[in-house]
Structure formats: structure tokens, C-alpha cells
Amino acid sequence: MNGLVIKALAFAAILIVATLVVVKQMNIDLSDPINAITMIGAILIATLSFGVAAKYIAQMKTDTASGELAEENWDGIGEYKNELPSGWAYSFLGTLIWAMWYWTMGYPVNAFSQIGMWNAEVKAYNKKFEEVHKNADAATLQQMGESIFLVQCAPCHGTTGDGLSGKAQDFGSRMSKEQILYTIKNGSNQLGYQMGAMPPMMAQGKDAEEIAVWISGGMKGKQPAAFAACASCHGPDGKGMNGMAPNLAEYDNTIVEHVVKNGKKGALGKMPAFHDRMTPVQVKALATYIRSIKGE
């Protein structure tokens, strides 16, 4: 065997041994088929790469060019019309076949993934979390809710829930007079309540003004007669008729759940929907903490 080929194969062997040593030190499980296939591929690539490279380097020393030249040439340099080496063609075809097997049977694209494993672990943890905290007392919920608020809500609503000077919802009160007048004028269909969309212009002029002042003032004193248009959905007390429509009096668990699930358009921009990022207990805890900001 050519001396250069022997040296190349020896170098490949050293690389393979070094790779096996690293794998052993990293405690990689070679019983896993994916890890095993990867190692076999690495060994084959190292062996073939150095062996083939050495073979052709040696061959270049003795071989002479032969075959039919193409008519085109560049600065006297021409190109032979030789066929593609069979080894290259078979290697390319073999790679395509192996890729199709790998994607469909060896390691299907819809099989295991790190994201899938993460989602499964999160789902299992959330189930355990819900079981542990399903009967949490108010103090625990408020403490939990504060932690959630500071991570998820404070960047827009401020650490104290003041809405950063009007840039987002101020949790110190349920709704401002301006918000109520805007909603009466434009209607609302953001939160997905069972009552459906609130049509615009349910009240106008003085009636709208009285409704807005009464609600923003905490619903104290005599209820405006025009509020009857609102009571048909929100209830005579404005509390949303057990979750059928938004609660106008306070931040109950239902309204927090709907905002978390659906997002909401606000002065700072569109609040994104958090979907399944929070468990039911966490939503309940967040609502508990938000109510504490309002001082209820």
C-alpha cells in the first residue's frame, strides 16, 4: 500500500480514537440509536476523507490528463469531457437515499424533538403545580400573583401597576372615564365573552358622560338611568352576570383570564395573548394580586 495512504489512514485512526475518548468523558449514551448513527458516520467520514484524499494526491503524481477536450477554453485552459467518476455519482445517490430514510423512518421529522420534550416536561410540571396549589389561600395566591406580575406584566404596566403614566392600563382603578367613553363610542369585541361584541353608541352625549363618571368613580351613589342599556349585558350591578360579559366593577378572575388568553388593544399598543403560558391557578393568583393593587 502507498506510504501516503498508510499515513492518512493512521491519522484518521488517531482522530477516531480521540473522538471516542471525548465521547466517553462526556458520558454520551451510545446505546441511543441517534448517537450511534452519528458516531458511525463520523468514523466513516474520517476514514474515507483521509483515505480518498491520500489516494488522489498519490495518483496526481503519476497520472496524466487524457480524454476529449471541450471546444471552450479560457486563457489556454480547457476542460475534458470525462464522465463523472462513478464513486462520486454513487456517493451522491447513496446520500439522497440515506437522507430519505433518515427523514421518514430512521428519525422522522415528526418524532422526538427537544422542543417537544420541553413542552411535555412543562405540561407535566404544570399539572403537578395545579394539584399542589389548587386550594391555595389568598395570601399564597397574592404572593404568587405578585411574582407573575413583576415578570410578565410590569414591563408595560409598571412595577406598581400604575400603567407608566398612561402608557398602559392603570390597575389602581378598574376603568378611567376616557376609556369608558371610548368604549361606548366605538364598541368592543376583544375579549371573547359569551355575550359577544358590544355595539358602539349604546349611549350618547349626556347619558354617556353620566355612565362614564359613575363607573370610573367606583359605581358609588345613584346609578344613572342610562346605565340600563349597559345592565342588559353587564348586569344591574355591573359585575358581568357571572362571567357572561366583562365585570365593570372590579378585576375578577374571568376578566384577567380573558385578557391573558386573547390579548387587548391599549394605549401602548397591542398586548399579546399569552395563550397557555399561565395555568388556571396562576391566572387566579394574578387576578388576586391585581385586586390588591386597587386596594379591594
mmCIF file of C-alpha atoms in Angstrom:
data_model
loop_
_atom_site.group_PDB
_atom_site.id
_atom_site.type_symbol
_atom_site.label_atom_id
_atom_site.label_comp_id
_atom_site.label_asym_id
_atom_site.label_seq_id
_atom_site.Cartn_x
_atom_site.Cartn_y
_atom_site.Cartn_z
ATOM 1 C CA MET A 1 0.000 0.000 0.000
ATOM 2 C CA ASN A 2 1.201 3.517 -0.814
ATOM 3 C CA GLY A 3 3.003 5.128 2.139
ATOM 4 C CA LEU A 4 0.894 8.305 1.911
ATOM 5 C CA VAL A 5 -2.301 6.264 2.136
ATOM 6 C CA ILE A 6 -0.986 4.478 5.217
ATOM 7 C CA LYS A 7 -0.128 7.769 6.897
ATOM 8 C CA ALA A 8 -3.588 9.189 6.086
ATOM 9 C CA LEU A 9 -5.368 6.131 7.477
ATOM 10 C CA ALA A 10 -3.195 6.296 10.602
ATOM 11 C CA PHE A 11 -4.119 9.951 11.078
ATOM 12 C CA ALA A 12 -7.790 9.048 10.632
ATOM 13 C CA ALA A 13 -7.409 6.318 13.263
ATOM 14 C CA ILE A 14 -5.919 8.832 15.708
ATOM 15 C CA LEU A 15 -8.886 11.173 15.142
ATOM 16 C CA ILE A 16 -11.339 8.326 15.684
ATOM 17 C CA VAL A 17 -9.658 7.264 18.934
ATOM 18 C CA ALA A 18 -9.595 10.884 20.133
ATOM 19 C CA THR A 19 -13.309 11.210 19.325
ATOM 20 C CA LEU A 20 -14.133 8.042 21.272
ATOM 21 C CA VAL A 21 -12.171 9.328 24.274
ATOM 22 C CA VAL A 22 -14.089 12.632 24.227
ATOM 23 C CA VAL A 23 -17.408 10.793 23.873
ATOM 24 C CA LYS A 24 -16.569 8.598 26.873
ATOM 25 C CA GLN A 25 -15.579 11.593 29.012
ATOM 26 C CA MET A 26 -18.831 13.383 28.111
ATOM 27 C CA ASN A 27 -20.853 10.274 29.071
ATOM 28 C CA ILE A 28 -22.665 10.215 25.747
ATOM 29 C CA ASP A 29 -25.015 7.235 25.593
ATOM 30 C CA LEU A 30 -24.032 5.256 22.509
ATOM 31 C CA SER A 31 -26.937 2.857 23.060
ATOM 32 C CA ASP A 32 -29.130 5.669 21.754
ATOM 33 C CA PRO A 33 -29.577 4.923 18.017
ATOM 34 C CA ILE A 34 -29.158 8.574 17.042
ATOM 35 C CA ASN A 35 -25.862 8.877 18.921
ATOM 36 C CA ALA A 36 -24.695 5.545 17.482
ATOM 37 C CA ILE A 37 -25.526 6.575 13.909
ATOM 38 C CA THR A 38 -23.704 9.859 14.434
ATOM 39 C CA MET A 39 -20.575 8.085 15.695
ATOM 40 C CA ILE A 40 -20.590 5.567 12.841
ATOM 41 C CA GLY A 41 -20.988 8.423 10.368
ATOM 42 C CA ALA A 42 -18.097 10.337 11.938
ATOM 43 C CA ILE A 43 -15.820 7.294 11.745
ATOM 44 C CA LEU A 44 -16.737 6.612 8.112
ATOM 45 C CA ILE A 45 -16.270 10.252 7.134
ATOM 46 C CA ALA A 46 -12.827 10.425 8.773
ATOM 47 C CA THR A 47 -11.685 7.150 7.202
ATOM 48 C CA LEU A 48 -12.999 7.894 3.711
ATOM 49 C CA SER A 49 -11.898 11.534 3.690
ATOM 50 C CA PHE A 50 -8.266 10.872 4.560
ATOM 51 C CA GLY A 51 -8.055 7.652 2.587
ATOM 52 C CA VAL A 52 -9.541 9.122 -0.600
ATOM 53 C CA ALA A 53 -7.542 12.335 -0.244
ATOM 54 C CA ALA A 54 -4.296 10.371 0.108
ATOM 55 C CA LYS A 55 -5.201 8.133 -2.851
ATOM 56 C CA TYR A 56 -5.797 11.048 -5.193
ATOM 57 C CA ILE A 57 -2.789 13.000 -4.014
ATOM 58 C CA ALA A 58 -0.623 9.983 -4.814
ATOM 59 C CA GLN A 59 -2.431 9.471 -8.123
ATOM 60 C CA MET A 60 -1.800 13.087 -9.142
ATOM 61 C CA LYS A 61 1.944 12.419 -9.048
ATOM 62 C CA THR A 62 1.786 9.792 -11.776
ATOM 63 C CA ASP A 63 -1.431 10.261 -13.757
ATOM 64 C CA THR A 64 -1.565 12.283 -16.943
ATOM 65 C CA ALA A 65 -4.631 14.037 -18.309
ATOM 66 C CA SER A 66 -6.441 12.224 -21.094
ATOM 67 C CA GLY A 67 -9.745 12.366 -22.894
ATOM 68 C CA GLU A 68 -11.615 14.652 -25.283
ATOM 69 C CA LEU A 69 -11.265 18.382 -24.673
ATOM 70 C CA ALA A 70 -14.266 20.659 -24.854
ATOM 71 C CA GLU A 71 -14.160 23.364 -27.500
ATOM 72 C CA GLU A 72 -14.277 26.192 -24.970
ATOM 73 C CA ASN A 73 -11.105 27.243 -23.205
ATOM 74 C CA TRP A 74 -10.021 30.122 -21.048
ATOM 75 C CA ASP A 75 -6.515 31.501 -21.485
ATOM 76 C CA GLY A 76 -5.487 28.193 -22.994
ATOM 77 C CA ILE A 77 -7.008 26.161 -20.168
ATOM 78 C CA GLY A 78 -9.541 23.631 -21.411
ATOM 79 C CA GLU A 79 -11.961 21.166 -19.842
ATOM 80 C CA TYR A 80 -12.166 17.447 -20.556
ATOM 81 C CA LYS A 81 -15.485 15.824 -21.427
ATOM 82 C CA ASN A 82 -14.886 12.981 -18.998
ATOM 83 C CA GLU A 83 -17.773 11.242 -17.265
ATOM 84 C CA LEU A 84 -18.434 11.928 -13.591
ATOM 85 C CA PRO A 85 -16.410 9.418 -11.514
ATOM 86 C CA SER A 86 -18.693 6.539 -10.595
ATOM 87 C CA GLY A 87 -17.666 6.768 -6.939
ATOM 88 C CA TRP A 88 -18.877 10.371 -6.769
ATOM 89 C CA ALA A 89 -22.158 9.531 -8.503
ATOM 90 C CA TYR A 90 -22.881 6.521 -6.255
ATOM 91 C CA SER A 91 -21.920 8.504 -3.137
ATOM 92 C CA PHE A 92 -24.317 11.295 -4.093
ATOM 93 C CA LEU A 93 -27.126 8.824 -4.818
ATOM 94 C CA GLY A 94 -26.417 6.990 -1.569
ATOM 95 C CA THR A 95 -26.578 10.267 0.355
ATOM 96 C CA LEU A 96 -30.014 11.030 -1.120
ATOM 97 C CA ILE A 97 -31.317 7.556 -0.271
ATOM 98 C CA TRP A 98 -29.926 7.755 3.266
ATOM 99 C CA ALA A 99 -31.452 11.234 3.753
ATOM 100 C CA MET A 100 -34.905 9.993 2.745
ATOM 101 C CA TRP A 101 -34.592 7.015 5.092
ATOM 102 C CA TYR A 102 -33.398 9.272 7.916
ATOM 103 C CA TRP A 103 -36.255 11.758 7.493
ATOM 104 C CA THR A 104 -39.027 9.176 7.114
ATOM 105 C CA MET A 105 -38.016 6.079 9.109
ATOM 106 C CA GLY A 106 -34.686 6.455 10.876
ATOM 107 C CA TYR A 107 -35.520 9.714 12.606
ATOM 108 C CA PRO A 108 -38.887 11.050 11.385
ATOM 109 C CA VAL A 109 -39.261 14.816 11.398
ATOM 110 C CA ASN A 110 -42.429 14.497 13.497
ATOM 111 C CA ALA A 111 -40.806 12.273 16.121
ATOM 112 C CA PHE A 112 -38.745 13.320 19.124
ATOM 113 C CA SER A 113 -37.527 16.891 19.370
ATOM 114 C CA GLN A 114 -36.047 18.996 22.144
ATOM 115 C CA ILE A 115 -38.952 21.420 21.841
ATOM 116 C CA GLY A 116 -41.421 18.554 22.103
ATOM 117 C CA MET A 117 -39.616 17.184 25.162
ATOM 118 C CA TRP A 118 -39.602 20.651 26.751
ATOM 119 C CA ASN A 119 -43.331 21.084 26.109
ATOM 120 C CA ALA A 120 -44.051 17.653 27.596
ATOM 121 C CA GLU A 121 -41.992 18.466 30.705
ATOM 122 C CA VAL A 122 -43.720 21.835 31.102
ATOM 123 C CA LYS A 123 -47.150 20.211 30.766
ATOM 124 C CA ALA A 124 -46.248 17.601 33.383
ATOM 125 C CA TYR A 125 -44.906 20.255 35.742
ATOM 126 C CA ASN A 126 -47.965 22.455 35.283
ATOM 127 C CA LYS A 127 -50.227 19.518 36.115
ATOM 128 C CA LYS A 128 -48.271 18.901 39.300
ATOM 129 C CA PHE A 129 -48.270 22.634 40.086
ATOM 130 C CA GLU A 130 -52.046 22.835 39.689
ATOM 131 C CA GLU A 131 -52.543 19.867 42.001
ATOM 132 C CA VAL A 132 -50.280 21.315 44.715
ATOM 133 C CA HIS A 133 -51.806 24.815 44.635
ATOM 134 C CA LYS A 134 -55.446 24.085 43.789
ATOM 135 C CA ASN A 135 -56.541 25.082 47.299
ATOM 136 C CA ALA A 136 -54.021 27.864 47.901
ATOM 137 C CA ASP A 137 -55.129 30.534 50.352
ATOM 138 C CA ALA A 138 -55.447 34.227 49.474
ATOM 139 C CA ALA A 139 -52.031 35.155 50.915
ATOM 140 C CA THR A 140 -50.275 32.478 48.846
ATOM 141 C CA LEU A 141 -52.166 33.495 45.707
ATOM 142 C CA GLN A 142 -51.298 37.153 46.204
ATOM 143 C CA GLN A 143 -47.610 36.371 46.694
ATOM 144 C CA MET A 144 -47.605 34.108 43.656
ATOM 145 C CA GLY A 145 -49.503 36.702 41.633
ATOM 146 C CA GLU A 146 -47.006 39.420 42.511
ATOM 147 C CA SER A 147 -44.143 37.287 41.182
ATOM 148 C CA ILE A 148 -46.039 36.627 37.942
ATOM 149 C CA PHE A 149 -46.952 40.308 37.590
ATOM 150 C CA LEU A 150 -43.363 41.523 38.035
ATOM 151 C CA VAL A 151 -42.103 39.136 35.338
ATOM 152 C CA GLN A 152 -44.933 39.177 32.792
ATOM 153 C CA CYS A 153 -46.831 42.444 33.310
ATOM 154 C CA ALA A 154 -44.529 45.028 34.909
ATOM 155 C CA PRO A 155 -42.522 45.824 31.717
ATOM 156 C CA CYS A 156 -45.632 47.563 30.314
ATOM 157 C CA HIS A 157 -47.818 48.239 33.361
ATOM 158 C CA GLY A 158 -45.015 49.281 35.731
ATOM 159 C CA THR A 159 -43.801 47.565 38.895
ATOM 160 C CA THR A 160 -46.556 49.250 40.908
ATOM 161 C CA GLY A 161 -49.236 48.652 38.261
ATOM 162 C CA ASP A 162 -49.692 52.376 37.601
ATOM 163 C CA GLY A 163 -49.568 51.925 33.819
ATOM 164 C CA LEU A 164 -46.397 54.023 33.370
ATOM 165 C CA SER A 165 -48.156 57.400 33.199
ATOM 166 C CA GLY A 166 -50.960 56.307 30.908
ATOM 167 C CA LYS A 167 -48.921 54.175 28.527
ATOM 168 C CA ALA A 168 -50.788 51.030 29.653
ATOM 169 C CA GLN A 169 -53.701 50.084 31.901
ATOM 170 C CA ASP A 170 -53.511 51.590 35.402
ATOM 171 C CA PHE A 171 -54.617 48.873 37.833
ATOM 172 C CA GLY A 172 -55.255 51.435 40.547
ATOM 173 C CA SER A 173 -58.797 51.711 39.173
ATOM 174 C CA ARG A 174 -60.983 49.489 37.018
ATOM 175 C CA MET A 175 -61.519 51.918 34.114
ATOM 176 C CA SER A 176 -60.911 55.599 33.531
ATOM 177 C CA LYS A 177 -63.612 57.963 32.314
ATOM 178 C CA GLU A 178 -61.807 58.319 28.968
ATOM 179 C CA GLN A 179 -61.650 54.546 28.485
ATOM 180 C CA ILE A 180 -65.350 54.165 29.186
ATOM 181 C CA LEU A 181 -66.327 56.952 26.787
ATOM 182 C CA TYR A 182 -64.077 55.444 24.095
ATOM 183 C CA THR A 183 -65.668 52.010 24.550
ATOM 184 C CA ILE A 184 -69.206 53.417 24.489
ATOM 185 C CA LYS A 185 -68.422 55.286 21.281
ATOM 186 C CA ASN A 186 -66.530 52.522 19.456
ATOM 187 C CA GLY A 187 -67.881 49.341 20.967
ATOM 188 C CA SER A 188 -65.678 46.390 21.891
ATOM 189 C CA ASN A 189 -65.086 42.848 20.712
ATOM 190 C CA GLN A 190 -61.654 41.977 22.046
ATOM 191 C CA LEU A 191 -62.048 39.597 24.922
ATOM 192 C CA GLY A 192 -64.254 36.786 23.637
ATOM 193 C CA TYR A 193 -67.031 36.906 26.219
ATOM 194 C CA GLN A 194 -70.169 34.810 25.691
ATOM 195 C CA MET A 195 -72.319 37.916 25.238
ATOM 196 C CA GLY A 196 -70.325 38.691 22.099
ATOM 197 C CA ALA A 197 -69.422 42.090 20.692
ATOM 198 C CA MET A 198 -70.564 45.256 22.389
ATOM 199 C CA PRO A 199 -72.094 47.508 19.708
ATOM 200 C CA PRO A 200 -70.993 51.149 19.520
ATOM 201 C CA MET A 201 -73.118 54.146 20.509
ATOM 202 C CA MET A 202 -75.238 52.390 23.132
ATOM 203 C CA ALA A 203 -75.374 55.810 24.821
ATOM 204 C CA GLN A 204 -74.555 59.316 23.629
ATOM 205 C CA GLY A 205 -73.994 62.812 24.893
ATOM 206 C CA LYS A 206 -75.039 63.462 28.492
ATOM 207 C CA ASP A 207 -76.082 59.847 29.042
ATOM 208 C CA ALA A 208 -72.645 58.541 28.028
ATOM 209 C CA GLU A 209 -70.971 61.154 30.227
ATOM 210 C CA GLU A 210 -73.036 60.164 33.274
ATOM 211 C CA ILE A 211 -72.325 56.477 32.761
ATOM 212 C CA ALA A 212 -68.583 57.102 32.408
ATOM 213 C CA VAL A 213 -68.418 59.274 35.526
ATOM 214 C CA TRP A 214 -70.404 56.771 37.605
ATOM 215 C CA ILE A 215 -68.363 53.693 36.569
ATOM 216 C CA SER A 216 -64.960 55.410 36.823
ATOM 217 C CA GLY A 217 -65.948 56.712 40.255
ATOM 218 C CA GLY A 218 -66.349 53.200 41.591
ATOM 219 C CA MET A 219 -70.097 52.873 40.940
ATOM 220 C CA LYS A 220 -70.920 54.854 44.075
ATOM 221 C CA GLY A 221 -74.009 56.958 44.549
ATOM 222 C CA LYS A 222 -77.139 56.870 42.440
ATOM 223 C CA GLN A 223 -76.975 54.769 39.312
ATOM 224 C CA PRO A 224 -77.653 56.784 36.123
ATOM 225 C CA ALA A 225 -80.896 55.844 34.385
ATOM 226 C CA ALA A 226 -78.959 55.443 31.107
ATOM 227 C CA PHE A 227 -76.992 52.568 32.657
ATOM 228 C CA ALA A 228 -79.992 50.362 31.875
ATOM 229 C CA ALA A 229 -78.550 49.998 28.352
ATOM 230 C CA CYS A 230 -75.397 48.541 29.926
ATOM 231 C CA ALA A 231 -77.169 46.419 32.538
ATOM 232 C CA SER A 232 -78.716 44.175 29.892
ATOM 233 C CA CYS A 233 -75.293 42.555 29.408
ATOM 234 C CA HIS A 234 -73.175 43.656 32.364
ATOM 235 C CA GLY A 235 -75.908 43.174 34.940
ATOM 236 C CA PRO A 236 -77.584 45.725 37.238
ATOM 237 C CA ASP A 237 -74.516 45.683 39.495
ATOM 238 C CA GLY A 238 -72.085 45.907 36.526
ATOM 239 C CA LYS A 239 -70.334 42.681 37.531
ATOM 240 C CA GLY A 240 -70.855 40.876 34.230
ATOM 241 C CA MET A 241 -73.597 38.404 35.175
ATOM 242 C CA ASN A 242 -71.303 35.592 36.350
ATOM 243 C CA GLY A 243 -68.752 35.916 33.557
ATOM 244 C CA MET A 244 -71.145 36.413 30.642
ATOM 245 C CA ALA A 245 -69.745 39.916 29.993
ATOM 246 C CA PRO A 246 -66.850 41.975 31.402
ATOM 247 C CA ASN A 247 -67.032 42.943 35.052
ATOM 248 C CA LEU A 248 -67.109 46.765 35.194
ATOM 249 C CA ALA A 249 -66.748 46.942 38.971
ATOM 250 C CA GLU A 250 -63.534 45.001 39.627
ATOM 251 C CA TYR A 251 -60.815 42.825 38.166
ATOM 252 C CA ASP A 252 -62.337 39.415 38.682
ATOM 253 C CA ASN A 253 -60.695 36.125 37.699
ATOM 254 C CA THR A 254 -62.715 35.919 34.484
ATOM 255 C CA ILE A 255 -61.640 39.243 33.016
ATOM 256 C CA VAL A 256 -57.977 38.564 33.804
ATOM 257 C CA GLU A 257 -58.316 35.145 32.167
ATOM 258 C CA HIS A 258 -59.883 36.633 29.025
ATOM 259 C CA VAL A 259 -57.217 39.335 28.695
ATOM 260 C CA VAL A 260 -54.396 36.819 29.204
ATOM 261 C CA LYS A 261 -55.944 34.463 26.650
ATOM 262 C CA ASN A 262 -56.958 36.987 23.973
ATOM 263 C CA GLY A 263 -54.670 39.968 24.469
ATOM 264 C CA LYS A 264 -56.008 43.503 24.323
ATOM 265 C CA LYS A 265 -55.564 46.716 22.368
ATOM 266 C CA GLY A 266 -54.274 49.528 24.583
ATOM 267 C CA ALA A 267 -52.578 52.922 24.539
ATOM 268 C CA LEU A 268 -49.105 51.351 24.483
ATOM 269 C CA GLY A 269 -50.081 49.071 21.599
ATOM 270 C CA LYS A 270 -51.498 45.557 21.262
ATOM 271 C CA MET A 271 -50.983 43.432 24.327
ATOM 272 C CA PRO A 272 -50.148 39.938 23.033
ATOM 273 C CA ALA A 273 -52.168 36.916 24.011
ATOM 274 C CA PHE A 274 -50.303 34.662 26.417
ATOM 275 C CA HIS A 275 -52.380 31.593 25.468
ATOM 276 C CA ASP A 276 -51.176 28.633 27.575
ATOM 277 C CA ARG A 277 -48.287 30.444 29.244
ATOM 278 C CA MET A 278 -50.203 30.579 32.527
ATOM 279 C CA THR A 279 -52.094 27.844 34.337
ATOM 280 C CA PRO A 280 -55.577 28.459 35.789
ATOM 281 C CA VAL A 281 -54.090 28.782 39.283
ATOM 282 C CA GLN A 282 -51.566 31.343 38.037
ATOM 283 C CA VAL A 283 -54.329 33.376 36.381
ATOM 284 C CA LYS A 284 -56.280 33.274 39.631
ATOM 285 C CA ALA A 285 -53.159 34.373 41.521
ATOM 286 C CA LEU A 286 -52.559 37.223 39.069
ATOM 287 C CA ALA A 287 -56.155 38.418 39.466
ATOM 288 C CA THR A 288 -55.776 38.278 43.250
ATOM 289 C CA TYR A 289 -52.674 40.447 43.114
ATOM 290 C CA ILE A 290 -54.219 42.941 40.671
ATOM 291 C CA ARG A 291 -57.186 43.361 43.013
ATOM 292 C CA SER A 292 -54.761 44.116 45.833
ATOM 293 C CA ILE A 293 -53.268 46.964 43.750
ATOM 294 C CA LYS A 294 -56.734 48.509 43.535
ATOM 295 C CA GLY A 295 -56.974 48.149 47.290
ATOM 296 C CA GLU A 296 -60.020 45.900 47.445
#
